[in-house]
Coordinates of C-alpha atoms in Angstrom, one line a residue:
M1 CA 29.1 -24.5 38.2
W2 CA 25.5 -23.9 38.4
N3 CA 23.4 -27.3 39.4
K4 CA 20.3 -27.8 38.1
K5 CA 18.9 -27.5 41.5
A6 CA 20.5 -24.1 42.3
V7 CA 18.7 -22.8 39.0
I8 CA 15.2 -23.8 40.2
I9 CA 15.6 -21.9 43.6
V10 CA 17.0 -18.7 42.0
G11 CA 14.3 -18.6 39.3
F12 CA 11.7 -19.5 42.0
I13 CA 12.9 -16.5 44.1
A14 CA 12.7 -14.5 40.9
V15 CA 8.8 -15.5 40.6
I16 CA 8.3 -14.3 44.1
G17 CA 10.1 -11.4 43.7
M18 CA 8.1 -9.9 40.6
T19 CA 4.7 -11.0 42.4
G20 CA 5.4 -8.9 45.1
V21 CA 6.2 -5.7 42.9
G22 CA 3.1 -6.4 41.0
I23 CA 1.0 -6.5 44.4
Y24 CA 3.0 -3.2 45.1
L25 CA 2.2 -1.5 42.1
G26 CA -1.7 -2.6 42.1
T27 CA -1.7 -1.2 45.8
R28 CA -0.8 2.3 44.5
E29 CA -2.6 2.4 41.6
S30 CA -5.9 1.7 43.9
E31 CA -4.7 4.0 46.0
A32 CA -4.9 7.0 42.9
E33 CA -8.0 8.9 43.1
V34 CA -9.8 10.5 39.9
V35 CA -11.0 13.8 40.5
T36 CA -13.8 15.5 38.4
K37 CA -14.5 18.7 37.4
E38 CA -18.2 20.0 35.6
T39 CA -17.4 22.5 32.6
T40 CA -19.8 24.0 30.3
V41 CA -20.3 23.7 26.5
E42 CA -19.9 27.1 25.1
Y43 CA -20.9 29.0 21.5
G44 CA -18.5 31.9 20.4
N45 CA -15.2 32.1 18.3
L46 CA -12.0 30.2 18.9
T47 CA -9.0 31.7 17.8
V48 CA -5.5 30.9 17.5
G49 CA -2.7 33.3 17.4
V50 CA 1.1 35.0 18.8
T51 CA 0.1 35.8 22.1
E52 CA 2.6 38.3 24.5
S53 CA 2.4 39.9 27.7
G54 CA 2.2 43.6 28.7
T55 CA 0.7 46.4 30.9
A56 CA -1.7 48.7 30.7
A57 CA -1.4 52.4 30.8
L58 CA -4.0 55.2 30.6
G59 CA -3.6 56.9 27.5
T60 CA -4.2 60.4 26.3
V61 CA -6.6 61.7 23.7
E62 CA -6.3 65.0 21.5
Q63 CA -8.9 67.4 20.4
K64 CA -7.8 68.7 16.8
F65 CA -9.2 71.0 14.6
S66 CA -10.5 69.3 11.5
V67 CA -12.7 71.4 9.3
D68 CA -10.8 72.3 5.7
L69 CA -11.0 76.0 5.4
S70 CA -9.1 75.8 1.9
E71 CA -11.4 77.1 -1.0
N72 CA -10.3 74.3 -3.0
G73 CA -10.4 71.6 0.3
N74 CA -10.7 68.5 -2.0
S75 CA -10.6 67.3 -5.7
G76 CA -14.2 67.6 -6.4
T77 CA -14.6 71.2 -5.1
T78 CA -11.0 72.0 -7.2
T79 CA -13.0 70.4 -10.4
S80 CA -16.2 72.4 -9.8
S81 CA -14.1 75.2 -9.9
Q82 CA -12.9 74.3 -13.0
N83 CA -16.2 73.3 -14.5
T84 CA -18.1 76.0 -13.2
N85 CA -16.3 78.5 -15.5
D86 CA -17.6 76.9 -18.5
L87 CA -21.0 77.5 -17.7
S88 CA -20.4 81.4 -18.8
G89 CA -21.0 80.1 -22.4
I90 CA -24.5 79.0 -21.6
Q91 CA -27.1 81.6 -22.4
G92 CA -31.0 82.2 -21.3
M93 CA -30.6 79.1 -19.0
N94 CA -32.5 79.9 -15.6
M95 CA -30.2 79.0 -12.9
T96 CA -31.0 80.0 -9.5
A97 CA -27.6 79.4 -7.8
G98 CA -25.7 80.4 -11.0
N99 CA -27.3 84.0 -10.8
N100 CA -25.9 84.6 -7.6
G101 CA -22.7 82.1 -8.2
G102 CA -21.4 84.0 -11.4
S103 CA -20.3 86.5 -8.7
S104 CA -19.0 83.7 -6.8
N105 CA -17.3 82.0 -9.2
Q106 CA -15.2 85.4 -10.3
S107 CA -14.3 85.5 -6.8
N108 CA -13.4 81.9 -6.9
S109 CA -11.4 82.8 -10.0
N110 CA -9.8 85.6 -8.3
S111 CA -8.4 84.1 -5.3
S112 CA -8.3 80.2 -6.0
S113 CA -5.5 79.8 -3.3
E114 CA -7.2 81.7 -0.4
S115 CA -7.7 79.7 2.8
G116 CA -9.8 80.6 5.7
I117 CA -8.2 80.9 9.2
L118 CA -9.2 80.9 12.7
E119 CA -7.5 82.9 15.0
V120 CA -7.4 82.5 18.9
E121 CA -8.4 85.6 20.7
E122 CA -8.4 84.2 24.4
I123 CA -7.2 81.0 26.1
Y124 CA -9.4 79.7 28.9
V125 CA -7.6 76.9 30.5
S126 CA -4.1 76.1 31.4
E127 CA -1.8 73.1 31.4
G128 CA -2.6 70.6 34.7
Q129 CA -6.1 72.0 35.1
V130 CA -9.1 69.4 35.4
V131 CA -12.0 70.3 33.2
E132 CA -15.2 68.4 32.4
K133 CA -16.3 67.7 28.9
G134 CA -18.3 71.1 27.9
D135 CA -16.0 73.8 29.7
N136 CA -14.6 76.8 27.7
L137 CA -11.7 76.0 25.8
L138 CA -10.8 78.8 24.3
K139 CA -12.2 81.9 22.2
L140 CA -12.0 82.6 18.3
T141 CA -12.1 86.5 16.5
K142 CA -15.3 87.2 15.3
E143 CA -13.6 88.2 11.9
S144 CA -11.5 85.3 11.5
I145 CA -15.3 83.4 11.9
D146 CA -16.6 85.6 9.2
K147 CA -14.2 85.0 6.6
S148 CA -13.6 81.6 6.8
R149 CA -17.7 81.2 6.5
E150 CA -17.8 83.3 3.6
I151 CA -15.0 81.2 1.5
L152 CA -17.1 77.9 2.6
K153 CA -19.9 79.3 1.1
N154 CA -18.4 79.7 -2.2
V155 CA -17.4 76.8 -2.1
V156 CA -21.1 75.0 -1.5
D157 CA -22.2 77.4 -4.5
S158 CA -19.4 76.5 -7.0
A159 CA -19.9 72.8 -5.8
E160 CA -23.6 73.6 -6.7
L161 CA -23.4 75.3 -10.3
T162 CA -20.4 72.2 -11.1
L163 CA -23.6 70.0 -10.5
K164 CA -25.7 71.7 -12.4
K165 CA -23.0 71.8 -15.3
A166 CA -22.4 67.9 -15.1
K167 CA -26.7 67.4 -15.7
I168 CA -26.4 69.1 -18.7
D169 CA -22.9 67.6 -20.0
R170 CA -24.9 64.3 -19.3
K171 CA -28.0 65.0 -21.1
S172 CA -26.0 66.4 -23.5
T173 CA -24.0 63.1 -23.9
K174 CA -27.4 60.9 -24.1
V175 CA -28.6 62.8 -27.3
S176 CA -25.2 62.7 -29.0
A177 CA -25.1 58.5 -27.8
K178 CA -29.1 58.3 -29.3
Y179 CA -28.2 60.0 -32.5
E180 CA -25.2 58.0 -32.9
Y181 CA -27.0 55.0 -32.4
E182 CA -29.6 56.2 -34.8
E183 CA -27.2 57.2 -37.4
N184 CA -25.6 53.8 -37.4
I185 CA -28.8 51.8 -37.7
T186 CA -29.7 54.4 -40.7
I187 CA -26.4 54.0 -42.9
G188 CA -26.0 50.0 -42.3
K189 CA -29.3 49.8 -43.8
N190 CA -28.3 52.0 -46.8
A191 CA -24.6 50.7 -47.0
K192 CA -25.1 48.3 -49.9
N193 CA -27.0 50.6 -52.0
D194 CA -24.2 53.4 -51.2
Y195 CA -21.5 51.1 -52.2
N196 CA -23.1 49.9 -55.4
N197 CA -23.8 53.6 -56.3
T198 CA -19.8 54.2 -55.7
I199 CA -18.6 51.6 -57.3
S200 CA -21.3 52.6 -60.6
S201 CA -20.2 56.3 -60.5
L202 CA -16.4 55.1 -60.7
Q203 CA -17.2 52.9 -63.7
N204 CA -19.1 55.6 -65.1
A205 CA -16.0 58.2 -64.8
V206 CA -13.6 55.7 -66.2
N207 CA -16.3 54.8 -69.2
E208 CA -16.8 58.4 -69.8
A209 CA -12.7 59.0 -70.3
Q210 CA -12.6 56.0 -72.1
D211 CA -15.1 57.5 -74.6
A212 CA -13.3 60.6 -74.9
V213 CA -10.3 58.8 -75.6
E214 CA -12.0 56.8 -78.3
E215 CA -13.5 59.5 -79.9
A216 CA -10.4 61.5 -80.1
D217 CA -8.7 58.7 -81.8
K218 CA -11.6 58.4 -84.2
R219 CA -11.6 62.2 -84.8
I220 CA -7.8 62.5 -85.2
A221 CA -7.8 59.5 -88.0
A222 CA -11.0 61.0 -90.0
I223 CA -10.0 64.3 -90.0
P224 CA -7.0 64.1 -92.5
K225 CA -9.1 62.3 -95.2
E226 CA -12.0 64.9 -95.0
I227 CA -9.1 67.2 -95.5
K228 CA -8.0 65.2 -98.6
K229 CA -11.5 64.9 -99.8
L230 CA -11.9 68.8 -99.7
Q231 CA -8.8 69.3 -101.2
A232 CA -9.9 67.1 -104.5
Q233 CA -13.1 69.1 -104.2
K234 CA -11.1 72.4 -104.6
T235 CA -8.5 70.9 -107.5
S236 CA -11.3 69.5 -109.2
A237 CA -13.1 73.0 -109.0
S238 CA -10.2 75.0 -109.9
K239 CA -9.9 72.8 -113.4
A240 CA -13.5 73.4 -114.2
T241 CA -13.0 77.1 -113.9
S242 CA -9.9 77.4 -116.3
T243 CA -11.8 75.3 -119.2
K244 CA -14.4 77.6 -119.3
N245 CA -12.2 80.9 -119.3
T246 CA -10.1 80.0 -121.9
G247 CA -12.7 78.2 -124.3
M248 CA -13.5 79.6 -128.0
P249 CA -17.1 79.2 -130.0
S250 CA -17.1 78.1 -133.3
D251 CA -19.3 80.1 -135.7
M252 CA -18.6 83.8 -135.1
G253 CA -21.3 85.0 -137.5
T254 CA -22.0 85.6 -141.1
G255 CA -23.0 89.0 -141.6
D256 CA -27.0 88.3 -141.4
G257 CA -29.7 88.3 -139.5
T258 CA -28.1 85.2 -138.0
Q259 CA -25.2 87.1 -136.7
E260 CA -27.0 89.2 -134.2
V261 CA -29.0 86.3 -133.4
Q262 CA -25.8 84.1 -132.5
G263 CA -24.4 87.3 -131.0
N264 CA -27.5 87.7 -128.5
K265 CA -26.7 83.7 -127.6
N266 CA -23.1 84.7 -127.1
I267 CA -23.7 87.7 -125.1
E268 CA -26.0 85.2 -122.9
S269 CA -23.2 82.5 -122.8
S270 CA -20.8 85.2 -121.5
T271 CA -22.8 86.1 -118.8
T272 CA -23.6 82.3 -117.7
D273 CA -19.7 82.1 -117.6
N274 CA -18.7 84.8 -115.5
S275 CA -21.7 83.3 -113.3
T276 CA -20.1 79.9 -113.2
T277 CA -16.4 81.2 -112.5
T278 CA -17.7 83.3 -109.6
G279 CA -19.5 79.9 -108.2
A280 CA -16.2 78.4 -108.6
T281 CA -14.3 80.8 -106.7
D282 CA -16.9 81.0 -104.2
T283 CA -17.0 77.4 -103.7
T284 CA -12.6 77.3 -103.6
S285 CA -13.1 79.6 -100.8
G286 CA -15.5 77.6 -98.6
V287 CA -13.6 74.4 -99.2
D288 CA -10.5 76.5 -97.8
S289 CA -12.2 77.4 -94.8
Q290 CA -13.2 74.2 -94.2
I291 CA -9.7 72.5 -94.7
S292 CA -8.4 75.3 -92.2
A293 CA -11.0 74.5 -89.8
L294 CA -10.4 71.0 -90.0
E295 CA -6.8 71.7 -89.6
T296 CA -7.4 73.7 -86.2
E297 CA -9.6 70.8 -85.0
L298 CA -6.7 68.2 -85.6
S299 CA -4.4 70.8 -84.1
S300 CA -6.5 71.2 -81.1
L301 CA -7.3 67.1 -80.7
K302 CA -3.2 66.6 -81.0
K303 CA -2.8 69.0 -77.8
N304 CA -5.6 68.2 -75.9
Y305 CA -4.9 64.0 -76.3
S306 CA -2.4 63.3 -73.8
N307 CA -5.0 65.2 -71.4
L308 CA -8.0 62.6 -72.1
V309 CA -5.2 59.8 -71.7
N310 CA -4.2 60.9 -68.4
R311 CA -7.9 61.4 -67.5
L312 CA -8.5 58.1 -68.3
T313 CA -5.7 56.8 -66.2
Q314 CA -6.8 58.5 -63.3
A315 CA -10.2 57.4 -63.8
K316 CA -8.6 54.1 -63.6
S317 CA -6.8 54.6 -60.6
E318 CA -9.4 56.5 -58.7
Q319 CA -11.7 53.3 -59.5
I320 CA -9.1 51.2 -57.7
S321 CA -8.4 53.0 -54.7
G322 CA -12.0 54.1 -54.5
K323 CA -13.5 50.6 -54.6
I324 CA -11.0 49.6 -51.6
T325 CA -12.3 52.9 -49.7
A326 CA -16.0 52.1 -50.4
K327 CA -15.2 48.5 -49.6
E328 CA -13.8 50.2 -46.1
K329 CA -16.5 52.2 -45.8
Y330 CA -19.1 49.6 -46.4
D331 CA -17.5 47.1 -43.7
Q332 CA -17.2 50.2 -41.5
A333 CA -20.8 50.8 -41.8
I334 CA -22.0 47.2 -41.6
L335 CA -19.7 46.6 -38.2
N336 CA -21.4 49.8 -36.6
Y337 CA -24.8 48.4 -37.8
E338 CA -24.1 45.2 -36.0
N339 CA -22.9 46.7 -32.9
A340 CA -25.0 49.8 -32.4
K341 CA -26.5 49.0 -29.4
E342 CA -23.0 48.0 -28.1
I343 CA -21.4 51.4 -29.4
Y344 CA -24.6 53.1 -27.7
D345 CA -24.0 51.0 -24.1
I346 CA -20.5 52.4 -24.3
A347 CA -21.0 55.9 -24.9
M348 CA -23.4 55.7 -21.9
N349 CA -21.5 53.6 -19.6
G350 CA -20.2 56.1 -16.8
I351 CA -22.5 58.7 -17.9
D352 CA -23.6 59.3 -14.0
D353 CA -20.0 59.5 -12.9
E354 CA -19.3 63.1 -13.4
V355 CA -22.8 64.0 -11.9
N356 CA -22.3 61.4 -9.0
E357 CA -18.7 63.2 -8.6
A358 CA -20.2 66.5 -8.4
K359 CA -23.1 65.5 -6.1
D360 CA -20.3 64.0 -3.8
A361 CA -18.2 67.5 -4.0
L362 CA -21.4 69.0 -3.2
A363 CA -22.4 67.0 0.1
D364 CA -18.9 67.3 1.1
A365 CA -18.6 70.9 1.1
K366 CA -22.1 71.2 2.7
E367 CA -20.4 68.6 5.2
N368 CA -17.7 70.8 5.6
L369 CA -19.9 74.0 5.9
A370 CA -22.0 72.1 8.8
E371 CA -19.0 70.9 10.7
F372 CA -17.6 74.4 10.8
E373 CA -20.9 75.9 12.3
S374 CA -21.0 73.1 14.7
F375 CA -17.5 73.7 15.6
V376 CA -17.2 77.6 15.9
L377 CA -20.9 77.9 17.0
D378 CA -20.6 81.4 18.9
G379 CA -17.1 81.6 18.5
I380 CA -16.4 79.7 22.0
I381 CA -14.8 76.4 21.3
T382 CA -15.5 74.1 24.2
T383 CA -13.8 70.5 25.8
E384 CA -14.8 67.5 24.1
Y385 CA -13.3 65.5 26.5
A386 CA -13.3 65.1 30.7
G387 CA -9.5 64.9 32.4
T388 CA -6.7 66.6 33.3
I389 CA -4.9 69.0 30.5
L390 CA -1.5 67.5 29.4
S391 CA -0.9 70.5 26.9
I392 CA -2.2 73.5 25.4
G393 CA -1.4 73.8 21.3
Y394 CA -2.2 77.4 20.9
E395 CA -1.5 81.1 22.1
K396 CA -3.8 84.3 21.8
G397 CA -3.1 85.6 17.9
D398 CA -2.4 82.1 17.0
T399 CA -4.5 80.3 13.8
L400 CA -6.1 76.9 14.4
N401 CA -4.4 74.3 12.0
S402 CA -5.1 70.4 11.3
D403 CA -1.7 69.4 12.4
T404 CA -1.8 71.0 15.7
A405 CA -4.0 69.8 18.5
I406 CA -5.9 72.5 20.1
A407 CA -5.4 70.4 23.7
A408 CA -4.2 67.1 25.0
Y409 CA -6.0 65.4 28.1
A410 CA -4.8 62.5 30.0
D411 CA -8.1 60.1 29.6
A412 CA -9.1 57.4 32.2
K413 CA -10.9 55.8 29.2
A414 CA -8.5 55.5 27.0
V415 CA -6.5 52.6 27.7
E416 CA -3.3 51.1 25.9
V417 CA -1.2 48.2 26.1
T418 CA 2.2 47.9 24.9
V419 CA 3.6 44.6 24.3
S420 CA 7.1 43.2 22.5
V421 CA 6.6 41.1 19.5
S422 CA 9.7 39.0 18.4
Q423 CA 10.7 39.5 14.7
E424 CA 9.5 36.0 13.9
D425 CA 5.7 36.9 14.8
I426 CA 6.1 41.0 13.8
S427 CA 4.7 39.9 10.3
N428 CA 1.7 39.0 11.7
V429 CA 0.9 42.3 13.1
E430 CA -0.9 45.2 11.3
I431 CA -1.7 48.6 12.2
G432 CA -5.9 48.6 12.5
E433 CA -6.1 44.8 13.4
T434 CA -8.3 43.6 16.5
V435 CA -6.8 41.9 19.2
N436 CA -8.0 39.8 21.9
I437 CA -6.9 41.0 25.5
A438 CA -7.0 39.0 28.5
F439 CA -6.3 40.8 32.0
T440 CA -4.8 38.7 34.4
A441 CA -7.1 40.5 37.0
Y442 CA -10.3 39.3 35.1
E443 CA -9.6 35.7 33.5
E444 CA -13.1 35.4 32.7
E445 CA -13.6 38.4 30.9
M446 CA -12.4 38.9 27.1
Y447 CA -11.3 42.5 26.0
H448 CA -10.3 43.7 22.8
G449 CA -8.5 46.3 21.2
I450 CA -6.9 47.9 18.0
V451 CA -3.5 48.0 17.0
T452 CA -2.6 51.6 16.5
G453 CA 1.4 51.5 16.5
I454 CA 3.9 49.5 15.6
T455 CA 8.0 50.9 16.3
T456 CA 10.4 50.4 13.8
S457 CA 13.6 50.3 16.0
E458 CA 13.9 46.9 17.5
S459 CA 14.2 46.7 21.4
S460 CA 16.5 43.5 21.4
S461 CA 17.8 41.5 24.2
S462 CA 21.0 39.2 24.2
S463 CA 19.3 36.5 22.5
T464 CA 16.3 38.0 20.5
V465 CA 15.1 41.1 18.4
S466 CA 11.5 42.4 19.0
Y467 CA 9.2 45.1 18.3
D468 CA 7.1 47.1 20.4
V469 CA 3.1 47.2 19.8
T470 CA 1.1 50.0 21.1
I471 CA -2.9 48.7 21.4
N472 CA -5.5 50.6 22.1
V473 CA -8.3 48.8 24.3
T474 CA -11.8 49.0 23.2
G475 CA -15.2 48.9 25.1
D476 CA -15.5 49.6 28.8
V477 CA -12.4 49.9 30.3
A478 CA -13.9 51.3 33.7
K479 CA -12.3 48.7 35.6
I480 CA -9.0 48.2 33.9
Y481 CA -6.2 50.4 36.1
E482 CA -2.7 51.6 35.5
G483 CA 0.0 48.8 35.2
M484 CA -2.4 45.8 35.3
T485 CA -1.1 42.9 33.3
A486 CA -2.7 41.5 30.1
N487 CA -2.0 39.0 27.5
V488 CA -2.7 40.1 24.0
T489 CA -3.5 37.6 21.7
F490 CA -2.8 38.4 17.8
V491 CA -5.0 36.1 16.1
T492 CA -3.9 34.2 13.0
K493 CA -6.7 31.9 12.5
E494 CA -10.5 32.1 13.9
L495 CA -13.6 30.0 13.5
K496 CA -16.7 32.3 14.0
D497 CA -19.7 30.6 15.8
V498 CA -18.9 27.3 16.6
V499 CA -19.4 25.1 19.8
Y500 CA -16.4 24.6 21.7
V501 CA -15.3 22.6 25.1
S502 CA -12.3 22.3 27.1
N503 CA -9.9 20.0 25.6
K504 CA -9.4 18.2 28.6
A505 CA -13.2 16.8 28.5
I506 CA -12.3 15.0 25.6
Q507 CA -11.7 11.2 26.0
T508 CA -9.8 9.3 23.2
E509 CA -10.6 5.3 22.2
G510 CA -8.7 4.5 18.9
T511 CA -9.8 7.0 16.4
K512 CA -13.2 8.1 18.1
S513 CA -13.9 10.9 20.7
Y514 CA -15.9 10.5 23.9
V515 CA -16.9 13.0 26.7
K516 CA -19.0 12.3 29.8
R517 CA -22.3 14.4 29.8
V518 CA -24.1 15.0 32.8
K519 CA -27.6 15.0 32.0
D520 CA -30.4 15.0 34.7
G521 CA -28.0 13.9 37.4
K522 CA -26.9 10.8 35.3
T523 CA -23.6 10.4 33.7
E524 CA -23.6 9.3 30.2
K525 CA -20.6 8.3 28.0
L526 CA -21.3 10.4 24.6
E527 CA -19.4 10.0 21.3
V528 CA -18.4 13.8 19.9
E529 CA -17.1 14.5 16.6
T530 CA -14.7 17.2 17.0
G531 CA -12.8 19.6 14.5
F532 CA -10.7 22.8 15.0
S533 CA -8.6 23.4 18.3
N534 CA -6.7 26.3 19.5
G535 CA -4.8 24.3 22.4
T536 CA -7.1 25.4 25.2
D537 CA -10.6 24.5 23.8
V538 CA -11.5 22.0 20.8
E539 CA -14.6 22.7 18.3
I540 CA -17.7 20.3 18.5
K541 CA -19.0 19.5 15.1
N542 CA -21.6 17.0 16.2
G543 CA -22.8 15.4 19.5
L544 CA -22.8 18.7 21.9
S545 CA -25.0 21.7 22.5
Q546 CA -24.5 25.1 23.6
G547 CA -25.2 24.9 27.6
D548 CA -24.5 21.0 27.7
T549 CA -22.4 20.2 31.4
V550 CA -19.6 17.7 30.8
L551 CA -16.8 16.5 33.2
I552 CA -13.3 17.0 33.2
E553 CA -11.4 14.2 34.7
S554 CA -7.7 13.9 36.6
Q555 CA -6.0 12.0 38.8
A556 CA -4.7 13.2 42.1
G557 CA -2.0 10.7 44.0
G558 CA -2.8 8.7 47.0
S559 CA -1.1 9.4 50.4

């Protein structure tokens, strides 16, 4: 059982012990030495990405034949050949190239599949030979050069004709577009009158057909009455004639002179009656003719009546459809009138495309011909690089093509670095992208390169799957030797043109950041605003300038 005195003694000893430990630790801290190192504030790009290591290897370069010797070497010249044929229909036009190009165009049409060839006559170098740039490499036959030159000139002639045709088409399109614009304006201004005239014409056709039917109805109803009336006249005339022919005089004479006088009167009366009878007969005949004519007219009217009704029905039907068509035509005319400028602009849109394409085709054809002339010169092909010949792609009698390199060289100026990138990071790598390269031998220098190849087959170890990526080092590589170690960074984020300093120079107190800047031989504590960091350096948004000197502090343990 602990007594009170014992507890006090133990507590006193514990206090003494803790004091001793504190004194010991304080002594060790006083023995720690702070080491400082000056660093400079830089200006440039801050990058972060995937970094892998590899080794440098001197690469190879190939000298290739890139001139297109085909008559239809590109889509532009193919189009040119087709369009040029259309010029045959244009008469009376003075075309300088066209006059000469007529035969060329015919030649093109007859040999559209022909391609030039360049045949090797002699080889001047061998594998393993060290050459300088400009040394003789091989010789081409004169016949193959002349034939290829002729074909390429024909392509130029064809392209020139196509350009002229495109310019004519453009001018024609401009005229058509302007005419359409003016036509839309004119039609739009007259649209209302044209619509009203059409409606009026349709109505007049209906009215005329209606009048014809009504007139026929009247005549059909009137003719029987007229015939009846004429028949009554005929009957009346017949009765009158009959009475005069059968009537006798009341006194036949007394045997004296009176009888003679009366007899003369009778003779006169008889003459008059005969004349009356003849007149009545003529009247009857005339009435019959009139009746006959009326009956014929009536028959004709009845036969034609259905045609008149059909004509009226058709006129009304045409009036209905005509109104719809006229309204549609009117609306379209007004729409074209209101949008005449937009329609014109649409027609003019891209009007220069064909001409520009023809110009490009002509420029390509001329460039191709110039490249050919530069390549063949006097028929001797020279080396484009200095170095050791690794391989020759041709022998005497072969023809050059763009697929097979003329020669391959070992080139000290062509440096490649191959690194393995894990499957997790390979998606960040693309052909053609620029990478940063740090060679161990030159830590203070930054090189750059371009990704030229990514293998599709994995190179895996027991735990990871990775793919080989090849980088071509750009810039001055004179100091890079075979086998040098390089760290390649595939940039995933880059901040350009910023002020930055080493992360180690930054001190923090709460949420604020500071540096110790050396200025005029004095050290001052300076607050700064930081930004993006790539893990090694940090962006300085405010507080420091390029070239400022700051301190990096670290502690070194005492002995």
